CSV table of N, CA and C in Angstrom, one decimal:
chain,number,residue,atom,x,y,z
A,1,UNK,N,157.1,192.6,180.2
A,1,UNK,CA,156.3,192.5,181.4
A,1,UNK,C,157.2,192.8,182.6
A,2,UNK,N,158.4,192.2,182.6
A,2,UNK,CA,159.3,192.5,183.8
A,2,UNK,C,159.8,193.9,183.7
A,3,UNK,N,160.1,194.4,182.5
A,3,UNK,CA,160.6,195.7,182.4
A,3,UNK,C,159.6,196.7,182.8
A,4,UNK,N,158.4,196.5,182.4
A,4,UNK,CA,157.3,197.5,182.8
A,4,UNK,C,157.2,197.5,184.4
A,5,UNK,N,157.2,196.3,184.9
A,5,UNK,CA,157.1,196.2,186.4
A,5,UNK,C,158.3,196.9,187.1
A,6,UNK,N,159.5,196.7,186.5
A,6,UNK,CA,160.7,197.4,187.1
A,6,UNK,C,160.6,198.9,187.0
A,7,UNK,N,160.1,199.4,185.9
A,7,UNK,CA,160.1,200.8,185.6
A,7,UNK,C,158.9,201.5,186.2
A,8,UNK,N,157.7,200.9,186.0
A,8,UNK,CA,156.5,201.5,186.5
A,8,UNK,C,155.6,200.5,187.0
A,9,UNK,N,155.6,200.2,188.3
A,9,UNK,CA,154.8,199.1,188.9
A,9,UNK,C,153.3,199.2,188.6
A,10,UNK,N,152.8,200.4,188.2
A,10,UNK,CA,151.4,200.6,187.9
A,10,UNK,C,151.2,200.7,186.3
A,11,UNK,N,152.2,200.4,185.6
A,11,UNK,CA,152.1,200.6,184.1
A,11,UNK,C,151.5,199.3,183.5
A,12,UNK,N,151.6,199.3,182.2
A,12,UNK,CA,151.0,198.2,181.4
A,12,UNK,C,151.9,197.8,180.3
A,13,UNK,N,151.9,196.6,179.9
A,13,UNK,CA,152.7,196.1,178.8
A,13,UNK,C,151.7,195.9,177.6
A,14,UNK,N,152.1,196.3,176.4
A,14,UNK,CA,151.2,196.1,175.3
A,14,UNK,C,151.7,194.9,174.5
A,15,UNK,N,150.8,194.1,174.0
A,15,UNK,CA,151.1,192.8,173.3
A,15,UNK,C,150.3,192.8,172.0
A,16,UNK,N,150.9,192.6,170.9
A,16,UNK,CA,150.2,192.4,169.7
A,16,UNK,C,150.0,190.9,169.5
A,17,UNK,N,148.7,190.6,169.2
A,17,UNK,CA,148.3,189.2,169.1
A,17,UNK,C,149.1,188.6,167.9
A,18,UNK,N,149.4,189.4,166.9
A,18,UNK,CA,150.1,188.9,165.7
A,18,UNK,C,151.5,188.4,166.1
A,19,UNK,N,152.0,188.8,167.2
A,19,UNK,CA,153.3,188.3,167.7
A,19,UNK,C,153.2,186.9,168.2
A,20,UNK,N,152.0,186.4,168.5
A,20,UNK,CA,151.8,185.1,169.1
A,20,UNK,C,151.7,184.0,168.1
A,21,UNK,N,151.3,184.4,166.9
A,21,UNK,CA,151.1,183.3,165.9
A,21,UNK,C,151.0,183.9,164.5
A,22,UNK,N,150.8,183.0,163.6
A,22,UNK,CA,150.7,183.3,162.2
A,22,UNK,C,149.5,184.3,161.9
A,23,UNK,N,149.8,185.4,161.3
A,23,UNK,CA,148.7,186.4,161.0
A,23,UNK,C,147.6,185.8,160.1
A,24,UNK,N,148.0,184.9,159.2
A,24,UNK,CA,147.0,184.3,158.3
A,24,UNK,C,146.0,183.4,159.1
A,25,UNK,N,146.6,182.7,160.1
A,25,UNK,CA,145.8,181.9,161.0
A,25,UNK,C,144.8,182.8,161.8
A,26,UNK,N,145.3,183.9,162.3
A,26,UNK,CA,144.5,184.8,163.0
A,26,UNK,C,143.4,185.4,162.2
A,27,UNK,N,143.7,185.6,160.9
A,27,UNK,CA,142.6,186.1,160.0
A,27,UNK,C,141.6,185.0,159.8
A,28,UNK,N,142.0,183.8,159.7
A,28,UNK,CA,141.0,182.7,159.5
A,28,UNK,C,140.2,182.5,160.8
A,29,UNK,N,140.8,182.7,161.9
A,29,UNK,CA,140.0,182.6,163.2
A,29,UNK,C,139.0,183.7,163.2
A,30,UNK,N,139.3,184.9,162.8
A,30,UNK,CA,138.4,186.0,162.8
A,30,UNK,C,137.3,185.7,161.8
A,31,UNK,N,137.6,185.1,160.7
A,31,UNK,CA,136.5,184.8,159.7
A,31,UNK,C,135.6,183.7,160.3
A,32,UNK,N,136.2,182.8,161.0
A,32,UNK,CA,135.4,181.7,161.7
A,32,UNK,C,134.3,182.4,162.6
A,33,UNK,N,134.7,183.3,163.4
A,33,UNK,CA,133.8,184.0,164.3
A,33,UNK,C,132.7,184.7,163.5
A,34,UNK,N,133.0,185.4,162.4
A,34,UNK,CA,132.0,186.0,161.6
A,34,UNK,C,131.1,185.0,161.0
A,35,UNK,N,131.6,183.9,160.5
A,35,UNK,CA,130.7,182.9,159.9
A,35,UNK,C,129.8,182.2,160.9
A,36,UNK,N,130.3,182.0,162.2
A,36,UNK,CA,129.4,181.4,163.2
A,36,UNK,C,128.3,182.4,163.4
A,37,UNK,N,128.6,183.7,163.5
A,37,UNK,CA,127.5,184.7,163.7
A,37,UNK,C,126.6,184.7,162.5
A,38,UNK,N,127.1,184.6,161.3
A,38,UNK,CA,126.2,184.5,160.1
A,38,UNK,C,125.3,183.3,160.1
A,39,UNK,N,125.9,182.1,160.5
A,39,UNK,CA,125.0,180.9,160.6
A,39,UNK,C,123.9,181.1,161.6
A,40,UNK,N,124.2,181.7,162.7
A,40,UNK,CA,123.2,182.0,163.7
A,40,UNK,C,122.1,182.9,163.2
A,41,UNK,N,122.5,183.9,162.4
A,41,UNK,CA,121.6,184.8,161.8
A,41,UNK,C,120.6,184.1,160.8
A,42,UNK,N,121.1,183.0,160.1
A,42,UNK,CA,120.3,182.2,159.3
A,42,UNK,C,119.2,181.5,160.0
A,43,UNK,N,119.5,181.2,161.3
A,43,UNK,CA,118.6,180.4,162.1
A,43,UNK,C,117.5,181.3,162.7
A,44,UNK,N,117.7,182.6,162.7
A,44,UNK,CA,116.8,183.5,163.3
A,44,UNK,C,115.6,183.8,162.4
A,45,UNK,N,114.4,183.9,163.0
A,45,UNK,CA,113.3,184.3,162.2
A,45,UNK,C,113.5,185.6,161.5
A,46,UNK,N,112.8,185.8,160.3
A,46,UNK,CA,113.0,187.1,159.6
A,46,UNK,C,112.6,188.3,160.3
A,47,UNK,N,111.7,188.2,161.3
A,47,UNK,CA,111.3,189.4,162.0
A,47,UNK,C,112.3,189.8,163.1
A,48,UNK,N,113.4,189.0,163.2
A,48,UNK,CA,114.4,189.2,164.2
A,48,UNK,C,113.9,188.9,165.6
A,49,UNK,N,114.8,188.4,166.4
A,49,UNK,CA,114.5,188.0,167.8
A,49,UNK,C,115.5,188.4,168.8
A,50,UNK,N,116.3,189.3,168.5
A,50,UNK,CA,117.3,189.8,169.5
A,50,UNK,C,118.3,188.8,170.0
A,51,UNK,N,118.7,187.9,169.1
A,51,UNK,CA,119.7,187.0,169.5
A,51,UNK,C,119.2,185.7,170.2
A,52,UNK,N,117.9,185.5,170.1
A,52,UNK,CA,117.2,184.4,170.7
A,52,UNK,C,116.5,183.6,169.7
A,53,UNK,N,116.5,182.3,169.7
A,53,UNK,CA,115.8,181.4,168.8
A,53,UNK,C,115.1,180.4,169.7
A,54,UNK,N,113.8,180.1,169.3
A,54,UNK,CA,113.1,179.1,170.1
A,54,UNK,C,113.8,177.7,169.8
A,55,UNK,N,113.6,176.8,170.7
A,55,UNK,CA,114.1,175.5,170.5
A,55,UNK,C,113.6,174.9,169.2
A,56,UNK,N,112.3,175.1,168.9
A,56,UNK,CA,111.7,174.5,167.7
A,56,UNK,C,112.3,175.1,166.4
A,57,UNK,N,112.5,176.5,166.4
A,57,UNK,CA,113.1,177.1,165.3
A,57,UNK,C,114.5,176.7,165.1
A,58,UNK,N,115.2,176.5,166.2
A,58,UNK,CA,116.6,176.1,166.1
A,58,UNK,C,116.6,174.7,165.5
A,59,UNK,N,115.8,173.8,166.0
A,59,UNK,CA,115.8,172.4,165.5
A,59,UNK,C,115.5,172.3,164.0
A,60,UNK,N,114.5,173.1,163.6
A,60,UNK,CA,114.1,173.1,162.2
A,60,UNK,C,115.3,173.6,161.3
A,61,UNK,N,115.9,174.7,161.7
A,61,UNK,CA,117.1,175.2,160.9
A,61,UNK,C,118.3,174.3,161.0
A,62,UNK,N,118.5,173.7,162.1
A,62,UNK,CA,119.7,172.8,162.3
A,62,UNK,C,119.5,171.6,161.3
A,63,UNK,N,118.3,171.1,161.2
A,63,UNK,CA,118.0,170.0,160.3
A,63,UNK,C,118.2,170.4,158.9
A,64,UNK,N,117.9,171.7,158.6
A,64,UNK,CA,118.1,172.1,157.2
A,64,UNK,C,119.6,172.2,156.8
A,65,UNK,N,120.4,172.5,157.7
A,65,UNK,CA,121.9,172.7,157.4
A,65,UNK,C,122.8,171.5,157.7
A,66,UNK,N,122.3,170.6,158.6
A,66,UNK,CA,123.2,169.5,159.1
A,66,UNK,C,122.5,168.1,159.0
A,67,UNK,N,123.3,167.1,158.7
A,67,UNK,CA,122.8,165.7,158.7
A,67,UNK,C,122.8,165.4,160.2
A,68,UNK,N,121.7,165.0,160.7
A,68,UNK,CA,121.6,164.8,162.2
A,68,UNK,C,120.5,163.8,162.5
A,69,UNK,N,120.7,163.0,163.5
A,69,UNK,CA,119.6,162.2,164.0
A,69,UNK,C,119.0,162.9,165.2
A,70,UNK,N,117.8,162.3,165.6
A,70,UNK,CA,117.0,163.0,166.7
A,70,UNK,C,117.8,163.1,168.0
A,71,UNK,N,118.5,162.0,168.4
A,71,UNK,CA,119.3,162.0,169.6
A,71,UNK,C,120.4,163.1,169.7
A,72,UNK,N,121.1,163.2,168.5
A,72,UNK,CA,122.2,164.2,168.5
A,72,UNK,C,121.6,165.6,168.6
A,73,UNK,N,120.5,165.8,167.8
A,73,UNK,CA,119.9,167.1,167.9
A,73,UNK,C,119.4,167.5,169.3
A,74,UNK,N,118.8,166.5,169.9
A,74,UNK,CA,118.3,166.8,171.3
A,74,UNK,C,119.5,167.1,172.2
A,75,UNK,N,120.6,166.4,172.1
A,75,UNK,CA,121.8,166.6,172.9
A,75,UNK,C,122.4,168.0,172.6
A,76,UNK,N,122.4,168.5,171.3
A,76,UNK,CA,122.8,169.8,171.0
A,76,UNK,C,122.0,170.9,171.6
A,77,UNK,N,120.7,170.7,171.5
A,77,UNK,CA,119.7,171.7,172.1
A,77,UNK,C,119.8,171.7,173.6
A,78,UNK,N,120.0,170.5,174.2
A,78,UNK,CA,120.1,170.5,175.7
A,78,UNK,C,121.4,171.2,176.1
A,79,UNK,N,122.5,171.1,175.4
A,79,UNK,CA,123.7,171.8,175.7
A,79,UNK,C,123.6,173.3,175.5
A,80,UNK,N,122.7,173.7,174.6
A,80,UNK,CA,122.5,175.1,174.3
A,80,UNK,C,121.5,175.8,175.2
A,81,UNK,N,120.6,175.0,175.8
A,81,UNK,CA,119.6,175.5,176.7
A,81,UNK,C,119.5,174.5,177.9
A,82,UNK,N,120.5,174.5,178.7
A,82,UNK,CA,120.6,173.6,179.8
A,82,UNK,C,119.5,173.8,180.9
A,83,UNK,N,119.0,175.1,181.0
A,83,UNK,CA,118.0,175.5,182.0
A,83,UNK,C,116.6,175.3,181.5
A,84,UNK,N,116.5,174.8,180.3
A,84,UNK,CA,115.2,174.5,179.7
A,84,UNK,C,114.3,175.8,179.6
A,85,UNK,N,114.9,176.9,179.1
A,85,UNK,CA,114.2,178.2,179.0
A,85,UNK,C,113.3,178.2,177.7
A,86,UNK,N,113.6,177.3,176.8
A,86,UNK,CA,112.8,177.2,175.6
A,86,UNK,C,113.5,178.0,174.4
A,87,UNK,N,114.6,178.6,174.7
A,87,UNK,CA,115.3,179.4,173.7
A,87,UNK,C,116.8,179.1,173.7
A,88,UNK,N,117.4,179.3,172.5
A,88,UNK,CA,118.8,179.2,172.3
A,88,UNK,C,119.3,180.6,172.0
A,89,UNK,N,120.4,181.0,172.7
A,89,UNK,CA,120.9,182.4,172.5
A,89,UNK,C,122.2,182.3,171.8
A,90,UNK,N,122.6,183.4,171.2
A,90,UNK,CA,123.8,183.5,170.4
A,90,UNK,C,125.1,183.1,171.2
A,91,UNK,N,125.2,183.6,172.4
A,91,UNK,CA,126.4,183.3,173.2
A,91,UNK,C,126.6,181.8,173.4
A,92,UNK,N,125.5,181.1,173.7
A,92,UNK,CA,125.7,179.7,173.9
A,92,UNK,C,126.1,179.0,172.6
A,93,UNK,N,125.4,179.5,171.5
A,93,UNK,CA,125.7,178.9,170.2
A,93,UNK,C,127.2,179.2,169.8
A,94,UNK,N,127.7,180.4,170.0
A,94,UNK,CA,129.1,180.7,169.7
A,94,UNK,C,130.0,179.9,170.6
A,95,UNK,N,129.7,179.7,171.9
A,95,UNK,CA,130.6,179.0,172.7
A,95,UNK,C,130.6,177.5,172.3
A,96,UNK,N,129.6,177.0,171.7
A,96,UNK,CA,129.5,175.6,171.2
A,96,UNK,C,130.4,175.5,170.0
A,97,UNK,N,130.4,176.5,169.1
A,97,UNK,CA,131.1,176.4,167.9
A,97,UNK,C,132.4,177.1,167.9
A,98,UNK,N,133.3,176.8,168.9
A,98,UNK,CA,134.6,177.3,168.9
A,98,UNK,C,135.5,176.8,167.8
A,99,UNK,N,136.5,177.4,167.5
A,99,UNK,CA,137.4,176.9,166.4
A,99,UNK,C,137.9,175.5,166.8
A,100,UNK,N,138.0,175.1,168.0
A,100,UNK,CA,138.5,173.8,168.4
A,100,UNK,C,137.6,172.7,168.1
A,101,UNK,N,136.3,173.0,168.3
A,101,UNK,CA,135.3,171.9,168.1
A,101,UNK,C,134.5,172.1,166.8
A,102,UNK,N,134.8,173.1,166.0
A,102,UNK,CA,134.0,173.4,164.8
A,102,UNK,C,134.1,172.2,163.8
A,103,UNK,N,135.2,171.5,163.7
A,103,UNK,CA,135.2,170.4,162.7
A,103,UNK,C,134.2,169.3,163.0
A,104,UNK,N,133.9,169.1,164.3
A,104,UNK,CA,132.9,168.0,164.7
A,104,UNK,C,131.5,168.4,164.3
A,105,UNK,N,131.3,169.7,164.0
A,105,UNK,CA,129.9,170.1,163.5
A,105,UNK,C,129.9,170.3,162.0
A,106,UNK,N,131.0,170.8,161.4
A,106,UNK,CA,130.9,171.1,160.0
A,106,UNK,C,131.0,169.8,159.2
A,107,UNK,N,131.5,168.8,159.7
A,107,UNK,CA,131.6,167.5,158.9
A,107,UNK,C,130.2,167.0,158.7
A,108,UNK,N,129.2,167.5,159.4
A,108,UNK,CA,127.8,167.0,159.3
A,108,UNK,C,127.0,168.0,158.4
A,109,UNK,N,127.7,169.0,157.8
A,109,UNK,CA,127.0,170.0,157.0
A,109,UNK,C,126.4,169.3,155.8
A,110,UNK,N,125.2,169.7,155.4
A,110,UNK,CA,124.6,169.1,154.2
A,110,UNK,C,125.2,169.7,152.9
A,111,UNK,N,125.8,170.9,153.0
A,111,UNK,CA,126.5,171.4,151.9
A,111,UNK,C,127.7,172.2,152.4
A,112,UNK,N,128.7,172.4,151.6
A,112,UNK,CA,129.9,173.1,152.0
A,112,UNK,C,129.6,174.6,151.8
A,113,UNK,N,129.4,175.3,152.9
A,113,UNK,CA,129.2,176.7,152.9
A,113,UNK,C,130.3,177.5,153.5
A,114,UNK,N,130.2,178.8,153.7
A,114,UNK,CA,131.3,179.6,154.2
A,114,UNK,C,131.9,179.1,155.6
A,115,UNK,N,131.0,178.6,156.5
A,115,UNK,CA,131.6,178.2,157.8
A,115,UNK,C,132.4,176.9,157.6
A,116,UNK,N,131.9,176.0,156.8
A,116,UNK,CA,132.7,174.7,156.5
A,116,UNK,C,134.0,175.0,155.8
A,117,UNK,N,134.0,176.0,154.9
A,117,UNK,CA,135.3,176.4,154.2
A,117,UNK,C,136.3,177.0,155.1
A,118,UNK,N,135.9,177.6,156.2
A,118,UNK,CA,136.9,178.2,157.2
A,118,UNK,C,137.2,177.3,158.4
A,119,UNK,N,136.6,176.1,158.4
A,119,UNK,CA,136.8,175.2,159.5
A,119,UNK,C,138.3,174.9,159.6
A,120,UNK,N,138.9,174.9,160.7
A,120,UNK,CA,140.4,174.7,160.8
A,120,UNK,C,140.7,173.2,160.6
A,121,UNK,N,141.9,173.0,160.1
A,121,UNK,CA,142.4,171.6,160.0
A,121,UNK,C,142.9,171.2,161.4
A,122,UNK,N,143.3,169.9,161.6
A,122,UNK,CA,143.8,169.5,162.8
A,122,UNK,C,145.1,170.2,163.1
A,123,UNK,N,145.9,170.4,162.1
A,123,UNK,CA,147.2,171.1,162.3
A,123,UNK,C,147.0,172.6,162.7
A,124,UNK,N,146.0,173.2,162.1
A,124,UNK,CA,145.7,174.6,162.5
A,124,UNK,C,145.1,174.6,164.0
A,125,UNK,N,144.4,173.7,164.4
A,125,UNK,CA,143.9,173.6,165.8
A,125,UNK,C,145.1,173.5,166.7
A,126,UNK,N,146.1,172.7,166.4
A,126,UNK,CA,147.3,172.6,167.2
A,126,UNK,C,147.9,173.9,167.3
A,127,UNK,N,148.1,174.7,166.2
A,127,UNK,CA,148.7,176.0,166.2
A,127,UNK,C,147.9,177.0,167.1
A,128,UNK,N,146.6,176.9,167.0
A,128,UNK,CA,145.7,177.8,167.8
A,128,UNK,C,145.9,177.5,169.3
A,129,UNK,N,145.9,176.2,169.6
A,129,UNK,CA,146.1,175.9,171.0
A,129,UNK,C,147.4,176.4,171.5
A,130,UNK,N,148.5,176.2,170.8
A,130,UNK,CA,149.8,176.7,171.2
A,130,UNK,C,149.8,178.3,171.4
A,131,UNK,N,149.1,179.0,170.4
A,131,UNK,CA,149.0,180.4,170.5
A,131,UNK,C,148.3,180.8,171.8
A,132,UNK,N,147.2,180.1,172.1
A,132,UNK,CA,146.4,180.3,173.3
A,132,UNK,C,147.3,180.0,174.6
A,133,UNK,N,148.0,179.0,174.5
A,133,UNK,CA,148.9,178.7,175.7
A,133,UNK,C,149.9,179.8,175.9
A,134,UNK,N,150.5,180.3,174.8
A,134,UNK,CA,151.5,181.4,174.9
A,134,UNK,C,150.8,182.6,175.6
A,135,UNK,N,149.6,182.9,175.1
A,135,UNK,CA,148.9,184.0,175.7
A,135,UNK,C,148.6,183.8,177.2
A,136,UNK,N,148.2,182.7,177.5
A,136,UNK,CA,147.9,182.4,179.0
A,136,UNK,C,149.2,182.4,179.8
A,137,UNK,N,150.3,182.0,179.2
A,137,UNK,CA,151.6,182.1,180.0
A,137,UNK,C,151.9,183.5,180.2
A,138,UNK,N,151.8,184.4,179.2
A,138,UNK,CA,152.1,185.8,179.3
A,138,UNK,C,151.1,186.5,180.3
A,139,UNK,N,149.9,186.1,180.3
A,139,UNK,CA,148.9,186.7,181.2
A,139,UNK,C,149.2,186.3,182.6
A,140,UNK,N,149.6,185.1,182.8
A,140,UNK,CA,149.9,184.6,184.2
A,140,UNK,C,151.2,185.3,184.7
A,141,UNK,N,152.1,185.5,183.8
A,141,UNK,CA,153.4,186.2,184.2
A,141,UNK,C,153.0,187.7,184.5
A,142,UNK,N,152.2,188.3,183.7
A,142,UNK,CA,151.8,189.7,184.0
A,142,UNK,C,151.0,189.8,185.4
A,143,UNK,N,150.2,188.8,185.6
A,143,UNK,CA,149.4,188.8,186.9
A,143,UNK,C,150.4,188.6,188.1
A,144,UNK,N,151.3,187.7,187.9
A,144,UNK,CA,152.3,187.5,189.0
A,144,UNK,C,153.2,188.7,189.3
A,145,UNK,N,153.4,189.5,188.2
A,145,UNK,CA,154.2,190.7,188.4
A,145,UNK,C,153.4,192.0,188.7
A,146,UNK,N,152.1,191.8,188.7
A,146,UNK,CA,151.2,193.0,188.9
A,146,UNK,C,151.2,194.0,187.8
A,147,UNK,N,151.5,193.5,186.6
A,147,UNK,CA,151.6,194.3,185.4
A,147,UNK,C,150.3,194.1,184.6
A,148,UNK,N,149.7,195.2,184.3
A,148,UNK,CA,148.5,195.1,183.4
A,148,UNK,C,148.9,194.8,182.0
A,149,UNK,N,148.1,194.1,181.3
A,149,UNK,CA,148.4,193.7,179.9
A,149,UNK,C,147.4,194.2,179.0
A,150,UNK,N,147.8,194.9,178.0
A,150,UNK,CA,147.0,195.4,176.9
A,150,UNK,C,147.2,194.5,175.7
A,151,UNK,N,146.1,193.8,175.3
A,151,UNK,CA,146.3,192.9,174.2
A,151,UNK,C,145.6,193.6,173.0
A,152,UNK,N,146.3,193.7,171.9
A,152,UNK,CA,145.9,194.4,170.7
A,152,UNK,C,146.0,193.5,169.5
A,153,UNK,N,145.0,193.5,168.6
A,153,UNK,CA,145.1,192.7,167.4
A,153,UNK,C,146.2,193.2,166.6
């Protein structure tokens, strides 16, 4: 970052994400993202709904896959649809099921499926947080030096 700034103030530094952490952990993180998407797809009606699920459809599917009481389910739905639009969208769903909080959801799974199998351990979550901290430190340094940062997998 500093070398790029010194040589070409309008240049950019390239960073490989694999340099920040264990490549196997990165692969598991990638699989987690895919499995969150796959779970959301299971919640969608067969006719497709463009990434939106009604609250009722979501509740029905959530009950099929997770052990849940009514209060918890209502809290989940409220967090996914805070403006009471009547629908849950994929973005909100994915933001709720980050690798950091995935264990709090998958421990309630009725059966061990693909998402539960890739749920990170507490040690892996610590490693992910450290990797994220390193990335944020590098990004802050790049911003401070006016160096653009290209992040590549």
